[in-house]
Amino acid sequence: MPRIEFEIKLGYEDVLFRPKRSTLASRSDVTLEREIRFRNSGLKYRGVPVMASNMDTTGTFGMAQAFSSHKMFVCIHKHYSVQQWVEFAANNPQSMEHVAVSSGSSSKDLEKLKDIISQVPVNFICLDVANGYSEHFVEFVKKVRESYPDKTIMAGNVVTGEMVEELILAGADLVKVGIGPGSVCTTRKKTGVGYPQLSAVLECADAAHGLGGHIVADGGCTCPGDVAKAFGAGADFVMLGGMFAGHDEGDGEIIEKDGQKFIKFYGMSSATAMEKHSGGVAKYRTSEGKTVLIPYKGSIETTIQDILGGVRSCCTYVGAVKLKELPKRTTFVRTTKQLNEIYGQKSINKTD
């Protein structure tokens, strides 16, 4: 029997932080690094918990090189060859503690994952499927955990607490949270399935932390304030795709149009991605992503500074000395309007 849940669920666009008295004198006093010990692998990680998504124009080795100097994390996309992984690891040992090797849930994916892990010193595995609710995926997580008891496993995507708990009990250390909020994802449009991202993060973080697990808020951020809101809602890591797209380090295709440079950016379930990696869209499915041209942004460094600077500033407004303290200092207020858009997108600075 169909039913309706009448409790309102919220996205990042529906709330703002309520400011609170603070003892911080400067944004530079805020510590963004976190130390996290993972439930199932027992491994400890120390770094800034902002991640680049495992899309093939953001989850690149070039991104990993740039991110490692900031102790930020990159989930490397699954389309690099084993040899490319070996060469990267040999030439960039300092980056290896801040990257994950990604895999789907097919037997072919598993074989490639085993080949990479047997030759490359990587501690994180990202098991990534669009629908983390299938029994097949839960069994796949169990199988990978049995094979690699000492690796930190990230698995998803889901949006509800009970499925977060099931994946953690199956062996995941981190659960990716988000169905359909991404800038080039059309799952909600094509399937009608999804969950507003802020509420998903709040509910899934509560479920994960009750078991000693952790979550990654994956998708839905459009600006540094949204990243701060994800952390305030209880996310342990925040994964970004669109905000990191369009840069040199992403290896995207640069296209010149009317004297301006653009980079092609697309969802990994888009027709563009499936034609590139799978020979086209299979007859039993539809594309669930779109392809866009975004302005070429140059180096990733300016964007990193903008995001981290925004999160630091948020912490000073609510009195969080450390990023870990942000959820404890967070009170969200409902809002019907966030920004004064009188000048629209007319700023002359790229990061405004």
CSV table of N, CA and C in Angstrom, one decimal, residues 40 42 48 70 74 94 96 102 124 130 139 148 161 193-194 214 251 258 264 269 277 279 281 292 294 304 312 332 348:
chain,number,residue,atom,x,y,z
A,40,ASN,N,35.8,-0.6,11.0
A,40,ASN,CA,36.0,-2.0,10.5
A,40,ASN,C,37.4,-2.2,10.2
A,42,GLY,N,40.0,-0.4,11.3
A,42,GLY,CA,40.9,-0.1,12.4
A,42,GLY,C,42.0,0.9,12.1
A,48,VAL,N,42.3,16.8,5.8
A,48,VAL,CA,41.1,17.7,5.7
A,48,VAL,C,40.1,16.9,4.9
A,70,HIS,N,47.4,19.8,0.4
A,70,HIS,CA,46.4,20.4,1.4
A,70,HIS,C,45.9,19.3,2.3
A,74,VAL,N,41.1,12.4,-2.6
A,74,VAL,CA,40.5,12.2,-4.0
A,74,VAL,C,40.2,10.7,-4.1
A,94,GLN,N,53.7,10.5,-1.8
A,94,GLN,CA,53.1,11.4,-0.8
A,94,GLN,C,51.6,11.5,-1.0
A,96,MET,N,49.5,8.9,-1.8
A,96,MET,CA,48.8,7.6,-1.6
A,96,MET,C,48.0,7.5,-0.4
A,102,SER,N,38.7,3.1,-6.8
A,102,SER,CA,37.2,3.0,-7.0
A,102,SER,C,36.9,1.7,-7.8
A,124,PHE,N,42.5,2.8,0.9
A,124,PHE,CA,41.1,3.1,0.8
A,124,PHE,C,40.5,2.5,-0.5
A,130,ALA,N,25.2,3.3,-8.2
A,130,ALA,CA,24.1,4.3,-8.2
A,130,ALA,C,23.1,4.0,-7.1
A,139,GLU,N,26.1,-7.8,-0.4
A,139,GLU,CA,26.9,-9.0,-0.5
A,139,GLU,C,28.3,-8.7,-1.1
A,148,TYR,N,39.7,-8.0,2.2
A,148,TYR,CA,40.6,-6.9,2.6
A,148,TYR,C,40.2,-6.4,4.0
A,161,GLY,N,18.8,5.9,7.0
A,161,GLY,CA,19.6,5.4,8.2
A,161,GLY,C,19.7,3.9,8.2
A,193,VAL,N,13.1,9.1,-7.9
A,193,VAL,CA,13.7,8.7,-6.6
A,193,VAL,C,14.7,9.7,-6.0
A,194,GLY,N,14.7,9.9,-4.7
A,194,GLY,CA,15.7,10.7,-4.1
A,194,GLY,C,15.3,11.1,-2.7
A,214,HIS,N,31.0,6.1,9.8
A,214,HIS,CA,31.2,7.5,9.3
A,214,HIS,C,30.5,7.6,8.0
A,251,ASP,N,41.8,17.0,-16.2
A,251,ASP,CA,42.0,16.3,-17.5
A,251,ASP,C,40.8,16.4,-18.4
A,258,ASP,N,33.2,30.9,-29.2
A,258,ASP,CA,33.1,32.4,-29.2
A,258,ASP,C,34.2,33.1,-28.4
A,264,LYS,N,34.2,20.3,-20.9
A,264,LYS,CA,33.0,19.4,-20.9
A,264,LYS,C,33.0,18.6,-19.5
A,269,SER,N,26.6,8.5,-15.2
A,269,SER,CA,25.6,7.7,-15.8
A,269,SER,C,24.9,8.4,-17.0
A,277,HIS,N,32.9,4.9,-22.1
A,277,HIS,CA,33.5,3.8,-21.3
A,277,HIS,C,32.8,2.4,-21.5
A,279,GLY,N,30.7,1.8,-24.5
A,279,GLY,CA,30.2,1.7,-25.9
A,279,GLY,C,28.8,2.1,-26.2
A,281,VAL,N,24.7,3.5,-24.4
A,281,VAL,CA,23.7,3.3,-23.4
A,281,VAL,C,23.0,1.9,-23.7
A,292,VAL,N,27.4,19.0,-19.8
A,292,VAL,CA,27.3,20.5,-19.8
A,292,VAL,C,28.7,21.0,-20.2
A,294,ILE,N,31.2,23.9,-18.9
A,294,ILE,CA,31.4,24.9,-17.8
A,294,ILE,C,32.6,25.8,-18.1
A,304,ILE,N,40.2,25.6,-4.2
A,304,ILE,CA,40.5,25.0,-2.9
A,304,ILE,C,40.5,26.0,-1.8
A,312,ARG,N,36.2,27.6,7.1
A,312,ARG,CA,36.9,28.3,8.2
A,312,ARG,C,36.1,29.4,8.7
A,332,PHE,N,20.5,25.2,12.7
A,332,PHE,CA,20.1,25.7,11.4
A,332,PHE,C,18.8,26.4,11.6
A,348,ILE,N,32.9,40.3,-11.1
A,348,ILE,CA,34.1,40.1,-12.0
A,348,ILE,C,35.1,39.2,-11.4
